[in-house]
Coordinates of C-alpha atoms in Angstrom, one line a residue:
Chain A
X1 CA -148.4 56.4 96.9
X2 CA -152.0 54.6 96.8
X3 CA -152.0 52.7 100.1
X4 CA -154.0 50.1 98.4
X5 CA -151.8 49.4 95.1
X6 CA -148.6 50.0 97.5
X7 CA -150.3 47.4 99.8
X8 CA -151.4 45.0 96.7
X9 CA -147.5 45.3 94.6
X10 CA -146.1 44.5 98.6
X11 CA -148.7 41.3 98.5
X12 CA -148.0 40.3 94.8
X13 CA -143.8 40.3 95.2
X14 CA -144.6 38.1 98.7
X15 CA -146.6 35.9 96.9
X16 CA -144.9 35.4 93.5
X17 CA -141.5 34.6 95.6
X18 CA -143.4 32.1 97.6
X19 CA -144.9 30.7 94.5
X20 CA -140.9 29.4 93.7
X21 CA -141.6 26.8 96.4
X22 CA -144.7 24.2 94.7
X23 CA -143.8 21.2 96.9
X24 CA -145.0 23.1 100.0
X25 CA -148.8 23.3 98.1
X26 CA -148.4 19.4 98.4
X27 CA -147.4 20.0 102.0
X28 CA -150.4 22.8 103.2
X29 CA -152.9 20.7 100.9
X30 CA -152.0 17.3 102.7
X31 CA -152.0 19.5 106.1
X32 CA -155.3 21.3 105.1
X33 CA -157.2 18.2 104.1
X34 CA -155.9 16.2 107.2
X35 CA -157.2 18.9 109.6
X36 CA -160.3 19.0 107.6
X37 CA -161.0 15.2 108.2
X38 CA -160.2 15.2 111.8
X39 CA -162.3 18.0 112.1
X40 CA -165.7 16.4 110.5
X41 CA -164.8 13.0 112.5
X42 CA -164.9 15.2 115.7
X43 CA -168.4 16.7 114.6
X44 CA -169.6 13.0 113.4
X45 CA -168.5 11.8 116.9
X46 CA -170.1 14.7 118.7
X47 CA -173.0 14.0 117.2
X48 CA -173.5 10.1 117.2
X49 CA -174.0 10.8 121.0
X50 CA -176.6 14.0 120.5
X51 CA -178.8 15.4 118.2
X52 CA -178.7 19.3 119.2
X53 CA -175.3 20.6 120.7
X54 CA -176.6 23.6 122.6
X55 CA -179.1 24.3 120.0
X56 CA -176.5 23.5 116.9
X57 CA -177.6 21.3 114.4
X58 CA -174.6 19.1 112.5
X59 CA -175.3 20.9 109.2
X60 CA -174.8 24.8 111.9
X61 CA -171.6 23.5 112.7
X62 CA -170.6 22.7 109.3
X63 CA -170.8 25.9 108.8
X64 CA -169.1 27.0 112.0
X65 CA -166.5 24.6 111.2
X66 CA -166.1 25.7 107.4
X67 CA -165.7 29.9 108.8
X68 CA -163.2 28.6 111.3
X69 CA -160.8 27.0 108.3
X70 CA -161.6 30.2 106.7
X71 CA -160.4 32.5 109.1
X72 CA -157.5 30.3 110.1
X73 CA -156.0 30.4 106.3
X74 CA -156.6 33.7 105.9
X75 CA -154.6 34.2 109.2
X76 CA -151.7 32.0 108.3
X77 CA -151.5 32.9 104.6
X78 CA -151.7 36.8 105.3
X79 CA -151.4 37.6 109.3
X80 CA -149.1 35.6 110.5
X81 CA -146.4 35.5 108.2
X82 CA -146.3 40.0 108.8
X83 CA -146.6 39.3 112.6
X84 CA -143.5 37.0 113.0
X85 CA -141.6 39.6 110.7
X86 CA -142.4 42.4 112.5
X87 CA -141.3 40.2 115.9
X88 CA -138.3 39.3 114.2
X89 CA -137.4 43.0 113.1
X90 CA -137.8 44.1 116.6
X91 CA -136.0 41.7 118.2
X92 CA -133.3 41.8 115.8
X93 CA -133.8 45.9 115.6
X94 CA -134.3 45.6 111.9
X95 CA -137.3 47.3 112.1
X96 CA -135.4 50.6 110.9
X97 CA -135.2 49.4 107.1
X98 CA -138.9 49.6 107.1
X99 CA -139.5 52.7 109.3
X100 CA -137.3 54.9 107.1
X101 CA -139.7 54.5 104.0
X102 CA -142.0 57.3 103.0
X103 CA -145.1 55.7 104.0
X104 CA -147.2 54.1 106.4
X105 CA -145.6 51.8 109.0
X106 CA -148.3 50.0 109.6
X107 CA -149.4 49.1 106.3
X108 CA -145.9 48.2 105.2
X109 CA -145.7 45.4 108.5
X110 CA -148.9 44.2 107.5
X111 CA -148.4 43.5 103.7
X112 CA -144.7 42.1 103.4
X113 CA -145.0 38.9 104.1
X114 CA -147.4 36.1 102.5
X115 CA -147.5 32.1 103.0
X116 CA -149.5 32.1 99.6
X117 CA -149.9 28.6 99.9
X118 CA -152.0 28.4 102.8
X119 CA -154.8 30.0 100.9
X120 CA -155.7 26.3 99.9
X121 CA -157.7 26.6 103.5
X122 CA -159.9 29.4 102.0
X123 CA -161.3 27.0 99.1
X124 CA -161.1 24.0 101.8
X125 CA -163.3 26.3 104.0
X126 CA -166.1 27.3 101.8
X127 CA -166.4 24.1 100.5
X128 CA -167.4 22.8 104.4
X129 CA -169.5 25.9 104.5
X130 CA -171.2 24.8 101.0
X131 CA -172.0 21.9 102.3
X132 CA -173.6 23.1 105.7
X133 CA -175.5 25.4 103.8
X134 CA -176.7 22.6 101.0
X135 CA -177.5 20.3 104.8
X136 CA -179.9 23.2 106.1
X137 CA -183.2 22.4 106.0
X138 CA -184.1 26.6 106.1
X139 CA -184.0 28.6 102.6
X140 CA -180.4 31.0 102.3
X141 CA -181.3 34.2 101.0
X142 CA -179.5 37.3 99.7
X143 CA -179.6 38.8 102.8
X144 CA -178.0 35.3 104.6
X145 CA -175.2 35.9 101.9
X146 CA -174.5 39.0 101.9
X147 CA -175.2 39.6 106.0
X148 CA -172.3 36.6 105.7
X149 CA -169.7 38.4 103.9
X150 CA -170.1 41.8 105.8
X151 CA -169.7 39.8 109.4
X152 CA -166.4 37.5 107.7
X153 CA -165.1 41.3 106.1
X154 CA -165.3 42.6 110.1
X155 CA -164.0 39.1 111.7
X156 CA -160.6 39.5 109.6
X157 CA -160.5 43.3 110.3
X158 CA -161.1 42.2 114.1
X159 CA -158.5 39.3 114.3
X160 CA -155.9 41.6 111.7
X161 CA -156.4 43.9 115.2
X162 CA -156.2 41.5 117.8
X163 CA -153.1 39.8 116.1
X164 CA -151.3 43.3 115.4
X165 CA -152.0 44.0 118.8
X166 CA -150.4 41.6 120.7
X167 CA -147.8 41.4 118.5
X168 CA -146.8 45.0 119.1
X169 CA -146.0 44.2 122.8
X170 CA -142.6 42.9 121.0
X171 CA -141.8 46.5 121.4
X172 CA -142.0 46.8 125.4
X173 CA -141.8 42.7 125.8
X174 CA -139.5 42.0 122.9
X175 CA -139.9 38.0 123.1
X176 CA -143.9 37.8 122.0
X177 CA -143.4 34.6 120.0
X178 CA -145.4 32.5 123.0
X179 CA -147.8 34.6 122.8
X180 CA -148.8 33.7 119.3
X181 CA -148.5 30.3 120.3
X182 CA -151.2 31.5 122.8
X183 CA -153.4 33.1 120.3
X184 CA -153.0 29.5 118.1
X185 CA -154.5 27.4 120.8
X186 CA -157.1 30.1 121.9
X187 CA -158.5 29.8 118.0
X188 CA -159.2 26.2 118.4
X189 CA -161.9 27.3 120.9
X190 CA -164.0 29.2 117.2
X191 CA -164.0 25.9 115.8
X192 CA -167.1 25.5 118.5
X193 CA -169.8 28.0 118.6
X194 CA -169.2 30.5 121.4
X195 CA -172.5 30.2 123.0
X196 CA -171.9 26.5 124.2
X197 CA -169.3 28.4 126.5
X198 CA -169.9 29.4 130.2
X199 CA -170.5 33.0 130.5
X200 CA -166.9 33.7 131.6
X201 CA -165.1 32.3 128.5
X202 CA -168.0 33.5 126.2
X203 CA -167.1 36.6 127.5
X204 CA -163.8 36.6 127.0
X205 CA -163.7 35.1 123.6
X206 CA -166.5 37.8 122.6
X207 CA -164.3 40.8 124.0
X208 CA -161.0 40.2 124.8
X209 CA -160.0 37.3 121.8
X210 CA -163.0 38.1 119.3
X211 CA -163.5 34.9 117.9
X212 CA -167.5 35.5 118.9
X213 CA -167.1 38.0 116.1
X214 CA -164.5 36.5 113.6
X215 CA -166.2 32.9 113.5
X216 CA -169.6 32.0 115.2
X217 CA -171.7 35.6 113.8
X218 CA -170.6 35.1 110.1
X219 CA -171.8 31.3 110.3
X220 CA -174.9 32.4 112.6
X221 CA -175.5 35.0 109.5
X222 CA -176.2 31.8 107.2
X223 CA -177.7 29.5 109.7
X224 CA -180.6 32.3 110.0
X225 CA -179.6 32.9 113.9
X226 CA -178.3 36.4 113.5
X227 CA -180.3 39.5 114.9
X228 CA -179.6 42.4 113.1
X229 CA -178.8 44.5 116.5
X230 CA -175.8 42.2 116.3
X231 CA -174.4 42.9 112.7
X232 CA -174.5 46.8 114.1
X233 CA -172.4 45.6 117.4
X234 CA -170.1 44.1 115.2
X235 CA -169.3 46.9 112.8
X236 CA -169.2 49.1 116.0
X237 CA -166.5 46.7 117.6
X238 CA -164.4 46.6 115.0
X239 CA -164.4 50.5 114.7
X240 CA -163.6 50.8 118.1
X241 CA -160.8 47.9 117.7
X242 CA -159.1 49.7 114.9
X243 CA -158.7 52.6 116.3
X244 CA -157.3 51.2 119.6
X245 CA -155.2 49.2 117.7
X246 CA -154.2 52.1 115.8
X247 CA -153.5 53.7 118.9
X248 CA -151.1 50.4 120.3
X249 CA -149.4 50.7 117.6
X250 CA -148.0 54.3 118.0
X251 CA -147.2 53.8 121.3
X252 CA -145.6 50.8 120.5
X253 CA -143.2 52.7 117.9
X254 CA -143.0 55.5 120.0
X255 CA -141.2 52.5 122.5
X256 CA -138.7 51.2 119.7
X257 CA -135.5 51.9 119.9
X258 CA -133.7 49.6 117.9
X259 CA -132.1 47.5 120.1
X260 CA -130.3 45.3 118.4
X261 CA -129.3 47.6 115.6
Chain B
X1 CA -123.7 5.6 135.7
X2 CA -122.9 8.2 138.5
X3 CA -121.7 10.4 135.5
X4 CA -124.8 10.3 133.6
X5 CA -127.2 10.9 136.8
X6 CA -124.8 13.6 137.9
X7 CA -125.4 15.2 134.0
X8 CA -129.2 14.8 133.8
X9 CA -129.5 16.6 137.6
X10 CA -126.7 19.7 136.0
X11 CA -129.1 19.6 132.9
X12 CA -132.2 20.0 134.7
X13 CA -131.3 22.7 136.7
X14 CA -130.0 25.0 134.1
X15 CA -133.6 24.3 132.0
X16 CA -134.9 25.1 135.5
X17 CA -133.5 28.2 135.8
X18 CA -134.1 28.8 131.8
X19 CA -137.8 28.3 131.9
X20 CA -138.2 30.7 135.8
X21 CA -136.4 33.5 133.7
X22 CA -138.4 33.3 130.7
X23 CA -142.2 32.5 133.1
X24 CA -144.4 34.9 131.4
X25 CA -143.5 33.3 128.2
X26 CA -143.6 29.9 129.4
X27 CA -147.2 31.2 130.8
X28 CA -148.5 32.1 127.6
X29 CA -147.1 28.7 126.1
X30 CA -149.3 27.4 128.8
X31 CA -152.3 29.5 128.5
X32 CA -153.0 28.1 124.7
X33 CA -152.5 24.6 125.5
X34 CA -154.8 24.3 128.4
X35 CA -157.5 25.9 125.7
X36 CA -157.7 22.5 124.2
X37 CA -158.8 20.5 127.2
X38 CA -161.4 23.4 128.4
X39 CA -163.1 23.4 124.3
X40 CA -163.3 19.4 124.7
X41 CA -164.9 19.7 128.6
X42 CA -167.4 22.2 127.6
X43 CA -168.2 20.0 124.4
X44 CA -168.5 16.8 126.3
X45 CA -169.7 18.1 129.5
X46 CA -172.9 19.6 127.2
X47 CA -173.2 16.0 125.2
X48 CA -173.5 14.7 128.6
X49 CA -176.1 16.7 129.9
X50 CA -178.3 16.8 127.1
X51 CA -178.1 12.8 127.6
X52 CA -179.7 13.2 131.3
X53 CA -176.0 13.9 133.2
X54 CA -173.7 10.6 132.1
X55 CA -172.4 9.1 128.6
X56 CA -170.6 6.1 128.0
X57 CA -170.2 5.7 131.5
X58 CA -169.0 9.0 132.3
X59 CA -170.6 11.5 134.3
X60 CA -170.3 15.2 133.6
X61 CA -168.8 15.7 136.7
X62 CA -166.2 12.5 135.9
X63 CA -165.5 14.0 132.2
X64 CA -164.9 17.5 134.3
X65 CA -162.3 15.7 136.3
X66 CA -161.0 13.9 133.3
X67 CA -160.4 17.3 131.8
X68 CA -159.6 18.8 134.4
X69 CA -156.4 16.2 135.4
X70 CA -155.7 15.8 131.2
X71 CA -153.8 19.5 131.2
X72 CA -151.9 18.3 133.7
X73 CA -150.7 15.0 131.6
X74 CA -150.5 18.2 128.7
X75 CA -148.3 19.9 130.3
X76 CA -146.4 16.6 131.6
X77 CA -145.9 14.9 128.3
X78 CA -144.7 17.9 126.0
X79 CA -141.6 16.7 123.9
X80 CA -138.9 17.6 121.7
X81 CA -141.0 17.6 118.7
X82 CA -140.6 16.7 115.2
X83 CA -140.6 20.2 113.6
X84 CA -138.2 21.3 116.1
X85 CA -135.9 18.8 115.0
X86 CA -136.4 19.8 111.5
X87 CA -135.4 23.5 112.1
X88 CA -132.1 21.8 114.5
X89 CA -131.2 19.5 111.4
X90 CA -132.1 23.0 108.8
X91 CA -130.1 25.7 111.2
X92 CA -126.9 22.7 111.3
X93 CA -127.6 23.3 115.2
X94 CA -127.0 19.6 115.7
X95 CA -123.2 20.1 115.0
X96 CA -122.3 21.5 118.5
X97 CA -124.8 18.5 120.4
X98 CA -122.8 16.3 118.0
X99 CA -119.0 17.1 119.2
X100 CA -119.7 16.0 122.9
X101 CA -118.9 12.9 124.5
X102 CA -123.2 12.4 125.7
X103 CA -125.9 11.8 123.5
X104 CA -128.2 14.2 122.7
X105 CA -131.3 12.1 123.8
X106 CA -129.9 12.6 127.1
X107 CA -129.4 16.5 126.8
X108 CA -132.6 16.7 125.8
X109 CA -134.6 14.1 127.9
X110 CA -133.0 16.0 131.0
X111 CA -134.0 19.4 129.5
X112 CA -137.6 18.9 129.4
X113 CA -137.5 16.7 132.7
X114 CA -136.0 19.4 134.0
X115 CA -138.3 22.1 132.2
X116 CA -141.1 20.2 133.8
X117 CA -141.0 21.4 137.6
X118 CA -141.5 24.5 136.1
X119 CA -144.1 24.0 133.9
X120 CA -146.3 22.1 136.9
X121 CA -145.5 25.6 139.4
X122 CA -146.9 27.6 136.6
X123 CA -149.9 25.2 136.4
X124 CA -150.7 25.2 139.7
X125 CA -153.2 28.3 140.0
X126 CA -154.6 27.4 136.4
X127 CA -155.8 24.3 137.9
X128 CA -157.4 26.0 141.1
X129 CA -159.2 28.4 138.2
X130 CA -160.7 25.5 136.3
X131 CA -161.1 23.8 139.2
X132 CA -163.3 26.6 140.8
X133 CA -164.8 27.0 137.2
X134 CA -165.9 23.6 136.8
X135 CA -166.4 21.6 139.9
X136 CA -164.8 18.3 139.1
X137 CA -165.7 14.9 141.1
X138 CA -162.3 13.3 142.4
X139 CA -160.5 12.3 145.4
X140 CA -158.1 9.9 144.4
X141 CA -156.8 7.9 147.7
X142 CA -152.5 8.2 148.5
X143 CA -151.9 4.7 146.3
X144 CA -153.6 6.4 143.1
X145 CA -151.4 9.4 144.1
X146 CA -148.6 7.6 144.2
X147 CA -149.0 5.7 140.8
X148 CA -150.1 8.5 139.4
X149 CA -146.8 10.2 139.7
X150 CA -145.2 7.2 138.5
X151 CA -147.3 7.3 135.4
X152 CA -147.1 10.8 133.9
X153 CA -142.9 10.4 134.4
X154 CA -143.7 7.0 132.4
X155 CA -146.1 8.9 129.9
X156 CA -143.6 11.5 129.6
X157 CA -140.7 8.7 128.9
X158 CA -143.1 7.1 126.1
X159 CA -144.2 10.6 124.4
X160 CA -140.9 12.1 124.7
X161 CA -139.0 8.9 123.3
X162 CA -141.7 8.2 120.6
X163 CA -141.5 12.1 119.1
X164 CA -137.6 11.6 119.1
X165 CA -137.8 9.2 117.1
X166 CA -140.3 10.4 114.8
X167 CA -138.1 13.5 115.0
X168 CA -135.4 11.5 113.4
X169 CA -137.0 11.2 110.3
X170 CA -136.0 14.6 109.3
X171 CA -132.4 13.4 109.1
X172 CA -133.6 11.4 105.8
X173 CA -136.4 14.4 104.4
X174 CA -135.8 18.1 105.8
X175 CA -139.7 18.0 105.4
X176 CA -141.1 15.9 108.2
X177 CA -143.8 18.1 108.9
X178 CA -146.3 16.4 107.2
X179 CA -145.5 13.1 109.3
X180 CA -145.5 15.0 112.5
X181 CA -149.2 16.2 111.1
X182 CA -150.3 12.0 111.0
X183 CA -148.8 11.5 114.5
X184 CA -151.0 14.6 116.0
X185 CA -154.1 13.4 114.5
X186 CA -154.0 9.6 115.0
X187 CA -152.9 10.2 119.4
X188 CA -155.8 13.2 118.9
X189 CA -157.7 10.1 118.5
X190 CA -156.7 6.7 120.1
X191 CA -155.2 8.1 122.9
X192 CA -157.9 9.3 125.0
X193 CA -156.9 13.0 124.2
X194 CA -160.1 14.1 122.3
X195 CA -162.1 12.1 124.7
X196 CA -162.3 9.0 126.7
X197 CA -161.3 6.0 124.3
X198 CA -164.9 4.4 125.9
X199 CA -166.8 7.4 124.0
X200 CA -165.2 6.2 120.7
X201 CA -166.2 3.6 118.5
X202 CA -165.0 -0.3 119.6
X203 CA -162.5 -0.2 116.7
X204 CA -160.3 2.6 118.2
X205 CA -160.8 1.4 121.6
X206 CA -158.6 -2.0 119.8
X207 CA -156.0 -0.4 117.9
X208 CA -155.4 2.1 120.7
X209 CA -154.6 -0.4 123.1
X210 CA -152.0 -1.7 120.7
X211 CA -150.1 1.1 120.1
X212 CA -148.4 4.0 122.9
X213 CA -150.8 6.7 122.5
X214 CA -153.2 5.8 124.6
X215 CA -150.5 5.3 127.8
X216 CA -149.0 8.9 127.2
X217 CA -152.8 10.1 128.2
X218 CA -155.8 8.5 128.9
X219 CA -154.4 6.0 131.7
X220 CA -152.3 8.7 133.9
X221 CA -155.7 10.3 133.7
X222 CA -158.1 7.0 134.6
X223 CA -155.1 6.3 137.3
X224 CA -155.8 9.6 139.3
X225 CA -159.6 9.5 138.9
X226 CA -159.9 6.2 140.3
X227 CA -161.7 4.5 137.3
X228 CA -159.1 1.5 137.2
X229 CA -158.3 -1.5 139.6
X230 CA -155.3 -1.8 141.2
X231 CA -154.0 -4.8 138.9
X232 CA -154.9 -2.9 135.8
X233 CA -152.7 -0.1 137.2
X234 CA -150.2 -2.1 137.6
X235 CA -150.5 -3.6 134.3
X236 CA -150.5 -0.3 132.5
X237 CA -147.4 0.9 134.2
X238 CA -145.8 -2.5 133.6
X239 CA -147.0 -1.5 129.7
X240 CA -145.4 2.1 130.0
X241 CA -142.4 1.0 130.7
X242 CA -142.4 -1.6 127.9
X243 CA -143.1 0.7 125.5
X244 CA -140.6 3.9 127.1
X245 CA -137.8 0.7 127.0
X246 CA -138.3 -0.5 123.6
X247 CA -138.6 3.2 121.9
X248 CA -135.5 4.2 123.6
X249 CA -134.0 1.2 122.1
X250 CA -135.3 1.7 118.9
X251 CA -134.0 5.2 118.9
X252 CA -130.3 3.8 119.6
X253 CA -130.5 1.4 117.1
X254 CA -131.3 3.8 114.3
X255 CA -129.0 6.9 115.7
X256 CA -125.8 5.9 113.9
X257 CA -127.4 5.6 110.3
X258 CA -128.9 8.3 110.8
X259 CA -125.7 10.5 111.7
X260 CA -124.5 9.2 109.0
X261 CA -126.8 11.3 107.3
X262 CA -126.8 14.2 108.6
X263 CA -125.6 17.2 106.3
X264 CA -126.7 20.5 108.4
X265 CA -128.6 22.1 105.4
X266 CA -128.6 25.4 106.9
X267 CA -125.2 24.9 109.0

């Protein structure tokens, strides 16, 4: 079968059973919009004591801000929800009922779970970035835009990776949940752009926990701070991180055995 | 009374012994919190410098420290959480806390006490690396020591106590989630967790120092780096314990309606 339309009918059951539950729009909405104005009163505070954070204007980090509720609903309505299933499943040895289907693993861990509601974070977030743009004093151009959606196309692939990745220790650690919980607090670090850092942690949010990649380079695309020689270490990154992750995850079925089954 | 200490020192050690065999997770748990204090150093520390070194009477070496000491108030003050009592209320896993003669306060009070020896081990060497990585200015003298330990046990009475309660809720509305949200983002910001309450506008600085949040954080941390007299640290812990006493109370007054209840969704 298609691996798209398989991946797409696995997306659309996920999300229509989800879609049963309307109070919990009310509950990610309030949730969203809460964050949201936290968020900007953090930035307003930041910047009633500075003008320039590092060389970040208000209206950059708008933007910065806008990717990073972005990204983070596109985790938690799509990435998440697959990763603590596919924790769950090993732990519980479960993971059988999938591996027996006649196609690939990997695609079926990654599309069978969705927390459709959480998407409200997607229009949330390009709304802040809307309004970062509109605060800019520079023109956006095509080439802003669409430099913008190749760079946020490669941060999910990256942090689809990175997640899948971590999460398929499960099969040689079996209890990974903490490590999520890890991952969670690491992302607060995008909502900031990664070169206020010191080397050390740029460094290790650039390689090691991309958010470099994920969150600051799409909003540097629209801010007009991108050099094009990044865009091109960006799409080789995330080559190189799918196949690695490609490769984790065969070793890490190689390493199930159905423990609890 | 005997009983009860004899219970909480039982308790403890098995959560002790819980947490050593599960480290590496508890280490990962750790990890992701202490992100928060390093993204709000690096954010202040560069406000600071780009103001000639100091703001609101903080230098970048102070706020460094302040950081620096805050993941260890983090670590101190973690609770029994509201969505966790959601999911024990959903899963019906109250019924077996419910059938013994000691209330589960206790249980879990001297669980995360316990939990808490632990949890300072495992922060130990973190601290060395941000304190190599950052440089902070502090040498508190053996009376700031002192209180100091006093004060995150009392911030850890006050926090742990006040989410309890809040916990409660979900006896009433499976869905307290939303509530627990409010909480987060109103200590984020009268409590001295985002930054020093001085850095904030006068209007938080007055509300914050009518309500607990503000105990459970910024004033272990001003203890320790030596920005407070010794009356107002006496004061403060005097207010700790005010506030630990009177949520505790609170929490025994409302227990039996809300027992009454309970109905173990998920049990």
């Amino acid at each position: 079968m298609n691996p798209v339309k398989l991946g797409w009918m696995h997306l659309r059951i996920s999300a229509l059973n989800e879609l049963q539950y309307r109070a919990n729009f009310f509950l990610a909405a309030f949730n969203a919009l809460l964050a949201l104005a936290t968020g900007l009163i953090v930035i307003g505070l930041v910047y009633s004591h500075t003008e320039s954070l590092n060389g970040w204007s208000q209206p950059e980090l708008l933007i910065v801000m806008g990717v990073h509720v972005f990204i983070g609903g596109l985790i938690r309505a799509f990435v998440e929800p697959n990763m603590y299933q596919l924790m769950q499943d090993i732990e519980e040895g479960t993971l059988d009922y999938t591996l027996t289907r006649p196609a690939d693993a990997q695609l079926l861990v990654s599309v069978r779970a969705t927390s459709i509601w959480q998407t409200v974070d997607l229009a949330i977030g390009l709304i802040v970035v809307a309004i970062g743009v509109v605060q800019l004093q520079t023109a956006t151009t095509v080439a802003h835009v669409t430099a913008f959606i190749l760079t946020i196309l490669l941060g999910v692939v990256i942090i689809y990776c990175v997640w899948l990745m971590i999460t398929t220790a499960a099969f040689k650690l079996i209890r990974v949940d903490n490590m999520v919980q890890m991952l969670q607090g690491i992302y607060q670090a995008g909502r900031w752009p990664v070169s206020i850092y010191p080397l050390w942690l740029r460094g290790g949010l650039t390689f090691i926990i991309p958010l470099a990649f994920a969150i600051t380079v799409p909003a540097e695309a629209l801010a007009d701070r991108l050099a094009g020689s990044t865009i091109a270490l960006a799409v080789a990154f995330s080559a190189v991180v799918m196949l690695v992750t490609r490769l984790i995850w065969r070793w890490g079925l190689a390493n199930y055995s159905g423990a609890s089954a | 009374m005997l009983a009860l200490a004899r219970y909480y020192v039982a308790a403890g050690k098995l959560s002790i012994q819980g947490q050593i065999q599960y480290r590496a997770s508890t280490y990962f748990y750790l990890i992701g919190f202490l992100i928060e204090p390093v993204v709000y150093l690096v954010v202040w520390r560069t406000v600071a410098e780009s103001q000639g070194g100091s703001i609101g009477g903080y230098s970048a070496e102070a706020l460094t420290a302040y950081y620096i000491v805050w993941t260890l108030v983090r670590a101190m003050n973690v609770g029994f959480d509201p969505n966790a009592w959601g999911w024990r209320i959903q899963r019906g896993r109250l019924n077996e806390m419910l059938s013994r003669p000691i209330h589960p306060f206790h249980r879990d009070f001297a669980w995360f006490g316990g939990g808490k020896f632990v949890w300072i081990l495992l922060w130990l060497p973190m601290a060395a690396g941000l304190w190599i990585a950052f440089r902070p200015q502090i040498s508190p003298t053996l009376v700031e020591g002192t209180a100091f330990f006093v004060a995150i046990w009392l911030a850890f009475a006050v926090r742990f106590a006040l989410l309890w309660a809040l916990g409660m809720i979900t006896f009433w509305t499976t869905r307290g989630s939303a509530i627990f949200e409010i909480f987060i983002a109103a200590e984020l910001l009268l409590s001295g967790r985002l930054v020093p309450l001085e850095l904030m506008p006068e209007w938080t600085q007055i509300i914050g120092a009518w309500l607990p949040f503000k105990w459970t954080f910024q004033f272990p941390i001003e203890v320790v780096i030596g920005r407070l007299t010794s009356g107002e640290v006496l004061a403060g812990l005097a207010i700790q314990t005010t506030w630990a006493a009177a949520l505790i109370a609170l929490i025994w007054v409302i227990w039996k309606p809300a027992v009454s209840k309970y109905t173990a969704v998920g049990g």
